[in-house]
Coordinates of C-alpha atoms in Angstrom, one line a residue:
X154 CA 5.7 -25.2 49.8
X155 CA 5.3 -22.2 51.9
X156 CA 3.8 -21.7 55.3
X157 CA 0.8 -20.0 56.0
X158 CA -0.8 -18.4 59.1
X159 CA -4.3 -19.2 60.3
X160 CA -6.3 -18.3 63.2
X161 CA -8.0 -21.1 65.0
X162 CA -11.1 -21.0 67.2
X163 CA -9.8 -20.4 70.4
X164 CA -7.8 -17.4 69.2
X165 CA -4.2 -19.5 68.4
X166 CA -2.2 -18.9 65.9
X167 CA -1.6 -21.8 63.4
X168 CA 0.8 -22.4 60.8
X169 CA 0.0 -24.9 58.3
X170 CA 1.7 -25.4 54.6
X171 CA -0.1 -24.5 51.8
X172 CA 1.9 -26.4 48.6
X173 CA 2.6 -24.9 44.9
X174 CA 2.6 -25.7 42.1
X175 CA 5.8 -24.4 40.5
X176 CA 4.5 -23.5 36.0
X177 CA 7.4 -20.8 35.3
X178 CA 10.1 -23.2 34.2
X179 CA 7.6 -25.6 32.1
X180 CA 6.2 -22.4 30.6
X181 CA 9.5 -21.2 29.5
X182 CA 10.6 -24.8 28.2
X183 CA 7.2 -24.8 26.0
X184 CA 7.3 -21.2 24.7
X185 CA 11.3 -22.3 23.7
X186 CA 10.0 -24.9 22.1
X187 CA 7.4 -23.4 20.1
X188 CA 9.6 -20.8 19.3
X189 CA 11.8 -23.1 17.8
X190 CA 9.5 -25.3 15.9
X191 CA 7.7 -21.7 14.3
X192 CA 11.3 -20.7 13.5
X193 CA 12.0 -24.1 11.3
X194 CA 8.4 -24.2 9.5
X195 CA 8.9 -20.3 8.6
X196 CA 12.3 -20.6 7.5
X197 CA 12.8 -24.0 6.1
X198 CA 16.0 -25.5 5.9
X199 CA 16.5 -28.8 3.8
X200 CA 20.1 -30.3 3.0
X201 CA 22.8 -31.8 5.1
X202 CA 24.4 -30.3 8.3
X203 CA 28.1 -31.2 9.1
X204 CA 29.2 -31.1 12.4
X205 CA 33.5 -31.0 12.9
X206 CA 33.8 -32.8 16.1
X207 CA 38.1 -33.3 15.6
X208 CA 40.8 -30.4 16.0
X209 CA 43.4 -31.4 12.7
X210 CA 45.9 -30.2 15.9
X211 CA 45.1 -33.3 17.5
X212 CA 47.1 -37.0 16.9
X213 CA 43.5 -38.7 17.3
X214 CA 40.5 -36.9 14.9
X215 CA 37.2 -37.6 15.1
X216 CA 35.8 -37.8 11.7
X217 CA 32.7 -35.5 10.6
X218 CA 28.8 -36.3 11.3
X219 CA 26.9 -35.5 8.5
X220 CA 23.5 -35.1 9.8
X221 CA 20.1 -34.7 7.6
X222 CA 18.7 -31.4 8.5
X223 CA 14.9 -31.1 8.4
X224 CA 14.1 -35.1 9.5
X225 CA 16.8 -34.4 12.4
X226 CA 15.2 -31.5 13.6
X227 CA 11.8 -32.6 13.5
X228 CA 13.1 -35.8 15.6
X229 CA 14.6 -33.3 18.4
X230 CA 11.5 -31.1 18.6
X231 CA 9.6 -34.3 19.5
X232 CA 11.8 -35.0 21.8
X233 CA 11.7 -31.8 23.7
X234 CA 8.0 -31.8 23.7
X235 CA 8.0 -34.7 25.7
X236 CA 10.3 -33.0 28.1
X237 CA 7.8 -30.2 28.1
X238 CA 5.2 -32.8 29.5
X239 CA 7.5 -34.2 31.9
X240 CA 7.9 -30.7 33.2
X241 CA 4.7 -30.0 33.6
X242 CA 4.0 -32.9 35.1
X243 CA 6.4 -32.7 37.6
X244 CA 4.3 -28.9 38.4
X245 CA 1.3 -31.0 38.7
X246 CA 2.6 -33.4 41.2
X247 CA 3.7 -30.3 43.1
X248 CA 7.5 -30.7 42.1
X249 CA 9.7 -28.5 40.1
X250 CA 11.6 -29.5 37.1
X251 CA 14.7 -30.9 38.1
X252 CA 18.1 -29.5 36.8
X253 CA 19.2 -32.7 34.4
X254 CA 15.6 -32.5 32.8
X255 CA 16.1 -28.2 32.1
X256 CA 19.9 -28.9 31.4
X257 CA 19.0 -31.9 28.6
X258 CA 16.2 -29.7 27.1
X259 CA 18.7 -26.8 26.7
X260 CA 21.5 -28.9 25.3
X261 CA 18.9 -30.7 22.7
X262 CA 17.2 -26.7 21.7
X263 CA 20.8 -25.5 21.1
X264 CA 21.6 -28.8 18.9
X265 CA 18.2 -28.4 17.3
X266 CA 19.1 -24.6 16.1
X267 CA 22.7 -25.5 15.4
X268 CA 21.7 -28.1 12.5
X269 CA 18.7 -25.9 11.4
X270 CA 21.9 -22.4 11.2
X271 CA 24.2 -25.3 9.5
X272 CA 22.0 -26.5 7.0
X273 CA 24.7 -26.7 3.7
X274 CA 27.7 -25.9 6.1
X275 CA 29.6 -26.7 8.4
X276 CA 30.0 -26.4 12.6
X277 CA 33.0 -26.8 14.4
X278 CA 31.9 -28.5 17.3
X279 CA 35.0 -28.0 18.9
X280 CA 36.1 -24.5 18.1
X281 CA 32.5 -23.7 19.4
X282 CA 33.5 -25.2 22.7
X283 CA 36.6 -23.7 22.9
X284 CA 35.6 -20.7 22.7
X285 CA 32.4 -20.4 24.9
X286 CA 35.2 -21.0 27.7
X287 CA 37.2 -18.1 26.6
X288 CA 34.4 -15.4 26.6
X289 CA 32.9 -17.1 29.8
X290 CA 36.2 -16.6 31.7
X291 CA 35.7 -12.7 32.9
X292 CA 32.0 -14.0 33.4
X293 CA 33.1 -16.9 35.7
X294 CA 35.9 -14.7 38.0
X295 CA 33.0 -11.8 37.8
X296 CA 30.0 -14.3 38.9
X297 CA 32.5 -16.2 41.4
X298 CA 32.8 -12.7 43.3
X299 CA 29.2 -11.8 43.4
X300 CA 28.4 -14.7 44.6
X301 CA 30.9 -14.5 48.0
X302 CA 29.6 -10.5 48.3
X303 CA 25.9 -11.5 48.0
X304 CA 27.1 -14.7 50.7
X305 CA 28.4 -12.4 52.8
X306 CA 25.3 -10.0 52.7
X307 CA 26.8 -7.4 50.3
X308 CA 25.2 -7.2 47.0
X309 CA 28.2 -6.7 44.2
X310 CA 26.6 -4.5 42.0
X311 CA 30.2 -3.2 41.6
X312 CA 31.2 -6.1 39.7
X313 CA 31.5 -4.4 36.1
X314 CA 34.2 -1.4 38.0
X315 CA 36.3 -4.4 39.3
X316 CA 36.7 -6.1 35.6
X317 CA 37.3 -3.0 34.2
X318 CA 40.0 -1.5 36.6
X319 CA 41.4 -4.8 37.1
X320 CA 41.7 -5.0 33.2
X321 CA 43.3 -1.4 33.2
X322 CA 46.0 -2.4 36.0
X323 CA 47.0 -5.5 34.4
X324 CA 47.5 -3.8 31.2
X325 CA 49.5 -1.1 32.5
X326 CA 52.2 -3.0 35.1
X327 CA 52.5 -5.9 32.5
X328 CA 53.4 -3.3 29.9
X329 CA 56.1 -1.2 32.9
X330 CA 57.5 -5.0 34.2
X331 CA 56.9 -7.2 31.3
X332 CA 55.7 -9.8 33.2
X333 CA 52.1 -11.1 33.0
X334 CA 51.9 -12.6 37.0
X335 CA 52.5 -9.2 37.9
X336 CA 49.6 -7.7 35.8
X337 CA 47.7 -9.9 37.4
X338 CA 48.6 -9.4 40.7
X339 CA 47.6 -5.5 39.6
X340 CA 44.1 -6.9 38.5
X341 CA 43.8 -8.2 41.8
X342 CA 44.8 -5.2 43.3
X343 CA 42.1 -3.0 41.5
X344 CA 39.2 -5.4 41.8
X345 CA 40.5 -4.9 46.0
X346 CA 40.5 -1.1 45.8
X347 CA 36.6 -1.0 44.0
X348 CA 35.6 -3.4 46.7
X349 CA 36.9 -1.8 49.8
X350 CA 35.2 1.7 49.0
X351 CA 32.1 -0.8 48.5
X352 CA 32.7 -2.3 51.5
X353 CA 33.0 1.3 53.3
X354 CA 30.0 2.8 52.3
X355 CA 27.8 -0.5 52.5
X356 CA 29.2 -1.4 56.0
X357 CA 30.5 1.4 58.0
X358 CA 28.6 4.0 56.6
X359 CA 25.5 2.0 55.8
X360 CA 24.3 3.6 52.3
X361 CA 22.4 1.8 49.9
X362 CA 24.7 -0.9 48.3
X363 CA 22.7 -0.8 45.1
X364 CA 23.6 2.8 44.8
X365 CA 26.8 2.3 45.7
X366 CA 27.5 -0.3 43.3
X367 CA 26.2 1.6 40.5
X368 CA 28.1 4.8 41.5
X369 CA 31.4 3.1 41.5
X370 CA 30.8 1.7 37.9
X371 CA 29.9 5.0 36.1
X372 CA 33.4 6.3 38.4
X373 CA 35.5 3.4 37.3
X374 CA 34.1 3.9 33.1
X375 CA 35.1 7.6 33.8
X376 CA 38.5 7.0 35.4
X377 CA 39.8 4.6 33.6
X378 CA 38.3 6.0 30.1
X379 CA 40.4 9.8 31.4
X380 CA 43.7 7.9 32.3
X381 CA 43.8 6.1 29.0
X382 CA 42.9 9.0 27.3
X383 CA 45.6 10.9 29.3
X384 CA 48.0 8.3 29.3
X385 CA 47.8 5.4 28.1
X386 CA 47.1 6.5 24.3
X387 CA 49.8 8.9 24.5
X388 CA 52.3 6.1 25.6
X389 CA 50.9 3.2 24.3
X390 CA 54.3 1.4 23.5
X391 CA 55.6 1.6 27.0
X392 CA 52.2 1.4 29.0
X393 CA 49.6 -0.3 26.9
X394 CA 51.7 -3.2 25.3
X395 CA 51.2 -5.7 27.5
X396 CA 52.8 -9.3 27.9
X397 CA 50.7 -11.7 27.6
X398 CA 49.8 -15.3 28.5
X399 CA 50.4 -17.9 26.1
X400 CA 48.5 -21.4 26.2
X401 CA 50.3 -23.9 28.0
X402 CA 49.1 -27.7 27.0
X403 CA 48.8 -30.5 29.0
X404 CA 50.2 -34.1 27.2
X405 CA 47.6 -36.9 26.4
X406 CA 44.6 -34.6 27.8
X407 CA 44.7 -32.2 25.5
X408 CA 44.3 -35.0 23.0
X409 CA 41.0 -35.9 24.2
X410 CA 38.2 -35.6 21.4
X411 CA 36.3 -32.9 21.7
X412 CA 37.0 -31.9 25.3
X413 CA 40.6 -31.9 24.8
X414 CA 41.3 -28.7 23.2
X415 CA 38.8 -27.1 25.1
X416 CA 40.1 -27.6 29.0
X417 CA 43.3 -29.2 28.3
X418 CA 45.3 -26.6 25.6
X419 CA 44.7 -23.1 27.7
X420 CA 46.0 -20.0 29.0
X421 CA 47.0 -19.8 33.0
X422 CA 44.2 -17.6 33.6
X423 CA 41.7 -20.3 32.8
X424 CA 43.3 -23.3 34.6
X425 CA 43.1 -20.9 37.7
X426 CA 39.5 -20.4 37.0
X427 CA 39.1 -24.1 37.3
X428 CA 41.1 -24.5 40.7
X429 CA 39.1 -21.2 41.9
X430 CA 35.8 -22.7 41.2
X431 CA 36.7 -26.0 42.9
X432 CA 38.2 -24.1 45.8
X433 CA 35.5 -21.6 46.4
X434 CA 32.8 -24.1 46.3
X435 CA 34.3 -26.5 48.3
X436 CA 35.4 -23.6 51.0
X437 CA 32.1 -22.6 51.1
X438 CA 30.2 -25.6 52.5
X439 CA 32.9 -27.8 53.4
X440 CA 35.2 -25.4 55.9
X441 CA 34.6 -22.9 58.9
X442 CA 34.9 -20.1 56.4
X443 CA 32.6 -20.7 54.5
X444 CA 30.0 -21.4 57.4
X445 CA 31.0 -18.1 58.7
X446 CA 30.2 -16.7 55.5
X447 CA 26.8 -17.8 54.8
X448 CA 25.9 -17.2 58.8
X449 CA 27.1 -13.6 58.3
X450 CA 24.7 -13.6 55.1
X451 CA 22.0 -15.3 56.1
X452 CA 21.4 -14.7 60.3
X453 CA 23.6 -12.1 61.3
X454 CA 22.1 -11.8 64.8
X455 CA 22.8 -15.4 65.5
X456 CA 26.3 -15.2 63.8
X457 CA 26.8 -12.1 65.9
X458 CA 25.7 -14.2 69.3
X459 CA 28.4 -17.4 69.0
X460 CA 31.2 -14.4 68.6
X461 CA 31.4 -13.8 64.7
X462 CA 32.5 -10.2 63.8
X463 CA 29.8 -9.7 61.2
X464 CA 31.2 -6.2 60.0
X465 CA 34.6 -7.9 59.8
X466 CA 33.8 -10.4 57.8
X467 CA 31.7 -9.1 55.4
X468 CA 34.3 -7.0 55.0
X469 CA 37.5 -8.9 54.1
X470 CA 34.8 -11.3 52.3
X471 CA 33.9 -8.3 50.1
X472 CA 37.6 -7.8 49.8
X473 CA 38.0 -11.4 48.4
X474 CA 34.8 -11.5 46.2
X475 CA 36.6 -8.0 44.6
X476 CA 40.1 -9.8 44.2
X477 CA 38.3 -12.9 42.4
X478 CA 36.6 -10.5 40.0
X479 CA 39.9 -8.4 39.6
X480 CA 41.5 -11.8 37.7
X481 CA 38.6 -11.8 35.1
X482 CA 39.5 -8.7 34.2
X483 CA 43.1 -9.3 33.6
X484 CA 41.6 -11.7 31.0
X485 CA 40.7 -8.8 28.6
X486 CA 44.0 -7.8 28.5
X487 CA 47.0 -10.4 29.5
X488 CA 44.8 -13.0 27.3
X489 CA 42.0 -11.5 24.7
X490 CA 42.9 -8.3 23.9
X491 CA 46.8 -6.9 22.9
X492 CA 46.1 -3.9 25.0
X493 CA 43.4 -2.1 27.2
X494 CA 41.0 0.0 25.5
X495 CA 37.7 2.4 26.6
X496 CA 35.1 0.3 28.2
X497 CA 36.2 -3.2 27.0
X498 CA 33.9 -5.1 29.7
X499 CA 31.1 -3.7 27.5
X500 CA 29.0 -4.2 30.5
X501 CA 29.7 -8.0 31.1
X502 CA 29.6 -7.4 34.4
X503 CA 25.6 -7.2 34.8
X504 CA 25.7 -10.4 32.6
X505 CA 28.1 -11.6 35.3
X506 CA 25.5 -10.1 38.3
X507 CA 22.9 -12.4 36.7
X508 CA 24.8 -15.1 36.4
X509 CA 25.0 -15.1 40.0
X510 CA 21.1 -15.1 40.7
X511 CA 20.5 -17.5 37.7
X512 CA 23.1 -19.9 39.8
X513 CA 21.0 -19.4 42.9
X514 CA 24.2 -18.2 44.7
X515 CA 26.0 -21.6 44.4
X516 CA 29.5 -21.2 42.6
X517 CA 29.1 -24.3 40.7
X518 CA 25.4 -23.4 39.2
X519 CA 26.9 -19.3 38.6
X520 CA 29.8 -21.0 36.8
X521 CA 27.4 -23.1 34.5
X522 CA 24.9 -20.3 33.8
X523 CA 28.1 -18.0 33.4
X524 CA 29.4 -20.4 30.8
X525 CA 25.7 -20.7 29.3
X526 CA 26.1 -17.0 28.7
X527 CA 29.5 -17.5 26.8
X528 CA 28.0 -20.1 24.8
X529 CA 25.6 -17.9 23.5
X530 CA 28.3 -15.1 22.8
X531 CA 30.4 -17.1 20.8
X532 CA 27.4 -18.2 19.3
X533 CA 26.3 -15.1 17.2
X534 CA 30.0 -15.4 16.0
X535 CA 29.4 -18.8 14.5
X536 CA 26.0 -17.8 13.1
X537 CA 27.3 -14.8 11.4
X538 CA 29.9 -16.9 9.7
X539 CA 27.1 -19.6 8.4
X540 CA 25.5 -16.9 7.2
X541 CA 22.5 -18.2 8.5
X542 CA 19.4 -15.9 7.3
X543 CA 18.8 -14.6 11.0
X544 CA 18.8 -10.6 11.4
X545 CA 22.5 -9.0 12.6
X546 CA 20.6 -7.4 15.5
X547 CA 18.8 -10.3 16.4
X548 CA 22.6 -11.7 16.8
X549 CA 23.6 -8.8 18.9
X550 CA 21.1 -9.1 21.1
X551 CA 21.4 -13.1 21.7
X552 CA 23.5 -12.8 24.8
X553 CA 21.4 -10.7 26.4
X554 CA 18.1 -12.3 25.0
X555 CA 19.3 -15.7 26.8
X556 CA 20.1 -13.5 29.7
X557 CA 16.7 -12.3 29.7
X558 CA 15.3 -16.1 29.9
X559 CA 17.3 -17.3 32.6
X560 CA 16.9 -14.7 35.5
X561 CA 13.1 -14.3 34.5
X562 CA 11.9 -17.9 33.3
X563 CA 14.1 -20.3 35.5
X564 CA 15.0 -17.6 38.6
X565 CA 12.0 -15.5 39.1
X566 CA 10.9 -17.8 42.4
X567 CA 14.1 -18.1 44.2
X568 CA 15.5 -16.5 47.2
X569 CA 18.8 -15.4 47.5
X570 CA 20.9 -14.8 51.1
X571 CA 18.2 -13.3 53.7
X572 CA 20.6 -10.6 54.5
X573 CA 21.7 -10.0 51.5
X574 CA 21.7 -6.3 50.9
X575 CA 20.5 -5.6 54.7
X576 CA 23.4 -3.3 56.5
X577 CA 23.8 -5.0 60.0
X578 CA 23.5 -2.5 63.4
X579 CA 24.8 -4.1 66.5
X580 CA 22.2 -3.3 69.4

């Protein structure tokens, strides 16, 4: 609903709600679904599709599902149309379609397209899993900091700079110390440094954060692309070797089907993205930090009023938000990759930037949408290897394409912090 002015007769001004009926997501959800039902009658796929769900690592294995491919198909798509009614019914009654009804029709198109690409082979459900959670990691630390920026009223364009110094500092003091906790205090340290000259220029000197942002990420590509050129290359066995961390499993969880191998059997990077998710989403609506945050971001002349600092804290926020992002990209090189290399982020930090506004600034839903975006990473990876007959571009581009879908089919309507972006003046 959204209010509405109107003058009445005696010259008062009147507000009055005016409700709306909220098509986008249904839309999307039907042209996903036709999508997918043109895609299985133009390229037909008969046979049996085998889905691994057990790890032979594992003392308990699942066995194999062997699943029909066309009939199973068929039987989703039905049920996804009737989701696509219940959608747009819920727009007609003047509700929009609630997150377990968008969530189960995502979950049921992605197992629709994974029997139609394993028709005649064979999907490992669980190496799948495993690793969407590796590729979403940088995605996660890089969402989890644009979220407490945009909070606190700074839009983090800068996101993609703080993976990639963070990934160049971890590199380099885990290769001088040859320890990876100090690489990754380095990580933090370089996520810090991006975000304070943000923080300068957005708060004290009130220039255009976008601008900002997008200035400090061409510097960062440029600066770190020079010192590796200039030194890193040059002395790659003494700076760019560094020591990494190994996976560190948990007893009886990690022997959970399925989800075992996934959460439970990981690096220390991505058990601290767990505890930084819970931490950060319980901080900010459950303690006087986070209240202070999202008053700073959203009325920062009231906040200013009860004795908030508003500069202050949208500047040590900002701070935070660039630590946070710092970690994920000490993934890229103390977990994924041997050694840092020319603009490894690849530009993962936009994806990370639109995570945030697909999560509606909440660090649970940016995590989920982050991890959405992982999914569909790893995804081309297991399509390529099916040899499914879809295009190499089109495979390329799927990450981005689901990108795309998110921010402009389920995120178009929403509204982000009201501050958000708007340097604040004392008067």
């Amino acid at each position: 609903m959204s209010l509405v002015q109107k003058q009445a007769a005696d010259g008062t001004v009147q507000l009055s709600t005016v409700r709306e009926r909220h098509l986008k997501a249904p839309i999307v959800l039907a042209a996903v679904t036709v999508l997918l039902s043109l895609l299985v009658l133009l390229v037909p796929r008969t046979g049996t599709s085998t889905f691994r769900l057990g790890d032979s690592s594992q003392s308990f294995e699942l066995p194999d599902v062997a699943l029909p491919t066309a009939s199973t198909i068929w039987v989703v798509i039905g049920i996804l149309v009737v989701l696509v009614v219940a959608a747009f019914l819920r727009a007609w009654t003047y509700r929009t379609a609630s997150l377990w009804l968008v969530l189960g029709f995502g979950i049921l198109a992605i197992f629709a397209f994974l029997v139609w690409a394993g028709a005649g082979g064979l999907v490992p459900v669980t190496s799948l899993l495993f690793g969407a959670v590796s590729l979403s990691v940088p995605l996660v630390f890089g969402a989890l900091g644009g979220v407490i920026g945009e909070r606190a009223g700074v839009v983090n364009v800068a996101i993609e700079g703080q993976l990639l110094l963070g990934a160049f500092s971890a590199a380099l003091l885990s290769s001088i110390t040859g320890n990876p906790f100090v690489g990754l205090i380095g990580a933090m340290i370089g996520g810090v440094l991006v975000a304070s000259v943000l923080a300068a220029f957005a708060i004290k000197y009130l220039v255009e954060q976008v601008i900002v942002g997008v200035v400090l990420n061409v510097l960062v590509t440029g600066l770190t692309g020079f010192l590796y050129g200039a030194l890193l290359a040059p002395n790659e066995k003494a700076l760019n070797t560094p020591v990494r961390f190994g996976r560190i499993e948990i007893p009886l969880l990690s022997d959970i089907p399925i989800i075992g191998p996934v959460l439970f059997n990981q690096t220390f990077i991505v058990y601290l993205m767990f505890i930084t998710v819970a931490v950060v989403a319980w901080g900010l609506y459950r303690t006087r930090w986070g209240l202070r945050l999202r008053a700073v971001g959203e009325h920062p002349q009231a906040a200013d009023t009860v004795g908030i600092k508003v500069n202050a804290t949208r500047f040590w926020n900002v701070l935070l938000a660039g630590a946070i992002a710092g970690i994920g990209g000490a993934y890229f090189t103390l977990v994924s990759v041997p050694q840092f290399g020319k603009d490894m982020t690849a530009g993962l930090g936009f994806i990370a930037l639109a995570a945030v506004i697909f999560g509606r600034w909440d660090p649970i839903r940016a995590t989920l949408a982050a991890l959405l975006f992982g999914f569909a990473t790893n995804l081309q990876n297991l399509l390529s290897i099916l040899k499914t007959p879809v295009p190499s571009e089109f495979m390329l581009m799927l990450p981005y394409v689901v990108t795309l879908i998110a921010v402009a089919g389920f995120a178009g309507q929403i509204r982000g912090p009201a501050a958000s972006g708007k340097p604040y003046i004392k008067s």
